[in-house]
Coordinates of C-alpha atoms in Angstrom, one line a residue:
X226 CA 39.2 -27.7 15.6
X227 CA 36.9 -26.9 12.5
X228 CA 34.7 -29.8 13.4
X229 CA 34.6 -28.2 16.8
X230 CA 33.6 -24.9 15.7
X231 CA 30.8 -26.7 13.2
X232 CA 29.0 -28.0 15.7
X233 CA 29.3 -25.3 18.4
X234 CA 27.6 -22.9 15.7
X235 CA 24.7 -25.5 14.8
X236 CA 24.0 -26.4 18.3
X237 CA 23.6 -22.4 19.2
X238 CA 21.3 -21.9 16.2
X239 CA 19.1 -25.1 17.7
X240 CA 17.9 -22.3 20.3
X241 CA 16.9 -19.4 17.6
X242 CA 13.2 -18.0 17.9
X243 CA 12.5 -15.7 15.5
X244 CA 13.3 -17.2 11.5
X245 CA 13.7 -15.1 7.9
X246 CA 10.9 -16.0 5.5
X247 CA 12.4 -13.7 3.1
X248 CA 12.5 -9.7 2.1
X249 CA 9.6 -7.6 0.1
X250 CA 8.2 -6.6 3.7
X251 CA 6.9 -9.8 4.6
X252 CA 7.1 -10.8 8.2
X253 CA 9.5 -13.2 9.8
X254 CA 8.0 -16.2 11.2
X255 CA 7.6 -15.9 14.8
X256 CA 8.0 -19.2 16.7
X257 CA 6.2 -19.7 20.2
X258 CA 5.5 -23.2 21.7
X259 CA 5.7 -24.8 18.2
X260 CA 3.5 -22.2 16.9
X261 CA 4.2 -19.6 13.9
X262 CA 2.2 -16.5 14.3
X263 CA 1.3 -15.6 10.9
X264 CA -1.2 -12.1 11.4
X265 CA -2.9 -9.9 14.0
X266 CA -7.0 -9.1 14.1
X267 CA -8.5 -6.0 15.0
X268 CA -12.0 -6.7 16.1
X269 CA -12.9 -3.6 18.1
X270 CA -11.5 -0.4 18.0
X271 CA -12.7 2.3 21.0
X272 CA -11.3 6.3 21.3
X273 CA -11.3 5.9 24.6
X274 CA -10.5 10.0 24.7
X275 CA -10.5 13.1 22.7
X276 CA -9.0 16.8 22.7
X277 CA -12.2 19.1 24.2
X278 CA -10.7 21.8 21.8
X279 CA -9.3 21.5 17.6
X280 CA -6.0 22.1 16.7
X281 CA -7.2 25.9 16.1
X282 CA -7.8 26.0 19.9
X283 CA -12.0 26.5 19.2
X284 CA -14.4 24.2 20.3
X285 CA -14.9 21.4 17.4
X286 CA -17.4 22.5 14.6
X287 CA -17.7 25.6 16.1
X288 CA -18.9 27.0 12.9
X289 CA -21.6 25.3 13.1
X290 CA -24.3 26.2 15.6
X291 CA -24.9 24.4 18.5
X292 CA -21.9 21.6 17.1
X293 CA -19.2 22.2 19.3
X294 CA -18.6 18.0 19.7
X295 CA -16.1 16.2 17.4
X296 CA -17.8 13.6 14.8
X297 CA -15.1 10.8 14.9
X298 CA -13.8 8.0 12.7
X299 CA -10.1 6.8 12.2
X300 CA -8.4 5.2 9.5
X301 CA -5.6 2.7 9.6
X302 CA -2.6 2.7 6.8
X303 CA -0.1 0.7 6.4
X304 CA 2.7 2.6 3.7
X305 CA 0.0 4.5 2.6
X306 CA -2.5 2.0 1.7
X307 CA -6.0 2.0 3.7
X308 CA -6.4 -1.3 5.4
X309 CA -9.6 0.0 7.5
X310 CA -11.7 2.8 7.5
X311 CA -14.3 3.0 10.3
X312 CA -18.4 4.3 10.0
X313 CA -18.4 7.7 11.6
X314 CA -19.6 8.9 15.3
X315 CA -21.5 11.2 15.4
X316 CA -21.6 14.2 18.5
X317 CA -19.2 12.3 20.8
X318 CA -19.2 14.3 23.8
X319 CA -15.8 14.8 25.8
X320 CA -14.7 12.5 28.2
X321 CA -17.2 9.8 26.0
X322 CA -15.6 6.7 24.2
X323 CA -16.7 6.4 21.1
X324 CA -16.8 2.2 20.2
X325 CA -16.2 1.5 16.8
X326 CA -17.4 -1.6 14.8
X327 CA -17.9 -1.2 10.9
X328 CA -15.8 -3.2 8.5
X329 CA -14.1 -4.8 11.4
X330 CA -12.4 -7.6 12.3
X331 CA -9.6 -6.7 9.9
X332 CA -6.3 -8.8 9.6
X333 CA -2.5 -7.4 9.6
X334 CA -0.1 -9.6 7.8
X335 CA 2.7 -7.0 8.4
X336 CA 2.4 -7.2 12.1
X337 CA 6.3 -6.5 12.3
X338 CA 6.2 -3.0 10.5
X339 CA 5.4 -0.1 11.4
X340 CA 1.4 1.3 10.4
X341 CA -0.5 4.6 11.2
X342 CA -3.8 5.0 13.0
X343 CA -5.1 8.5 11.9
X344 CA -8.3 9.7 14.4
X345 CA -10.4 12.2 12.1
X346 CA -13.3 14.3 13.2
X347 CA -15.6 14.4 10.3
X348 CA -16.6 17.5 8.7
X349 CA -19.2 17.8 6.0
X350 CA -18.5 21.6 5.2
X351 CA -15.0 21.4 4.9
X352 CA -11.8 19.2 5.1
X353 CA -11.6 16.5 7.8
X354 CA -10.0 18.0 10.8
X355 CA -6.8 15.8 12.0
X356 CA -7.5 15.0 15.5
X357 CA -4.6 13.1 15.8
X358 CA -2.3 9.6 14.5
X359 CA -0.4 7.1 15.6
X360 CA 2.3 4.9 14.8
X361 CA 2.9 2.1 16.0
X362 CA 4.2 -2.0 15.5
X363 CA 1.3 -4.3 16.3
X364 CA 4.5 -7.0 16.8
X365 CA 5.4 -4.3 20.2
X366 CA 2.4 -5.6 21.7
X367 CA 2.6 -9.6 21.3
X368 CA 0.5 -11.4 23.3
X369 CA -1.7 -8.4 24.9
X370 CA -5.7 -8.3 24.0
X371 CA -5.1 -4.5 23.8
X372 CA -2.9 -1.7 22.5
X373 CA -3.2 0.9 23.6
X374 CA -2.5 4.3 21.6
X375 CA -1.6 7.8 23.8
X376 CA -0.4 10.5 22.6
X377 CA 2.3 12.1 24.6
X378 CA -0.1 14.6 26.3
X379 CA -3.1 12.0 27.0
X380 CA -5.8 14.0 25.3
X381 CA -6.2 11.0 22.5
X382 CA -6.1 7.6 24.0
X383 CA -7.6 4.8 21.3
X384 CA -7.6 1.1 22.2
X385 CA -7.5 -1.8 19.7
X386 CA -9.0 -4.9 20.7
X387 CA -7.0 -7.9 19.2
X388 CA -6.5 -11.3 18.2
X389 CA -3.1 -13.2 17.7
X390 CA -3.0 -15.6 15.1
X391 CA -0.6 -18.9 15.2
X392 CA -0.7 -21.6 12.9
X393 CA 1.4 -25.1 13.6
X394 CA 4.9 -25.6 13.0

């Protein structure tokens, strides 16, 4: 009976996908087609969409005379650390995307945890102004070219353009 059991448990973990490569936040190993996917690459980030109006409800930079469009970068964190910071866009007009390409293609190791994607609009005067953030788990989106970011009310929609990385087994 206990030989019986043995091998019904080793034959079912034959099957197992996904294997432990250990704590300290690194990420499992992800198996697919003899493959172990080991990190994700951002190459191209685009705000496909931005709020017309600032969290104040005015235009942005409305101080500023005749600057009522947002200047736009985003920075990507992962607990708290700056993995990316993009170049700034300047005047992006609503309903424009604004396609962003400095420092980039930047590499995620910790695809299975959660990071933040914080959209800024750029203010020389005074503090950055806090368009928006997201979270999200690159690992969500396995497999897709895209993710795509929305906030709940789809005035800031950002897509990341990305690579999936596999090694061999």
């Amino acid at each position: 009976m206990v030989l019986f059991i043995a091998i019904l448990t080793l034959s079912s973990c034959k099957n197992k996908k996904e294997v432990s490569s250990g704590d300290n936040g690194k990420p499992p190993k992800r198996l697919l087609s003899g493959k172990i996917l080991e990190s994700v690459t951002i190459e191209k980030v685009m705000i496909n969409h931005t709020p017309m109006f600032g969290p104040d409800g005015e235009r942005w930079d409305s101080w500023a005379i005749g600057q009522e469009t947002p200047d736009l970068f985003v920075v990507l964190k992962f607990r708290d650390q700056v993995l990316y910071e993009s170049e700034t866009r300047e005047d992006v007009a609503y309903g424009v995307a604004a396609e962003l390409e400095k420092n980039l293609p930047v590499s995620l190791n910790s695809w299975n945890l959660e990071h933040v994607l914080y959209v800024y609009d750029e203010d020389g005067v005074s503090a950055d102004d806090n368009v928006g953030f997201f979270s999200f788990i690159p690992l969500e989106f396995e497999k897709k070219d895209e993710i795509l970011l929305s906030s709940s009310d789809a005035q800031l929609k950002v897509t990341l353009r990305v690579k999936w990385n596999y090694v061999n087994k």
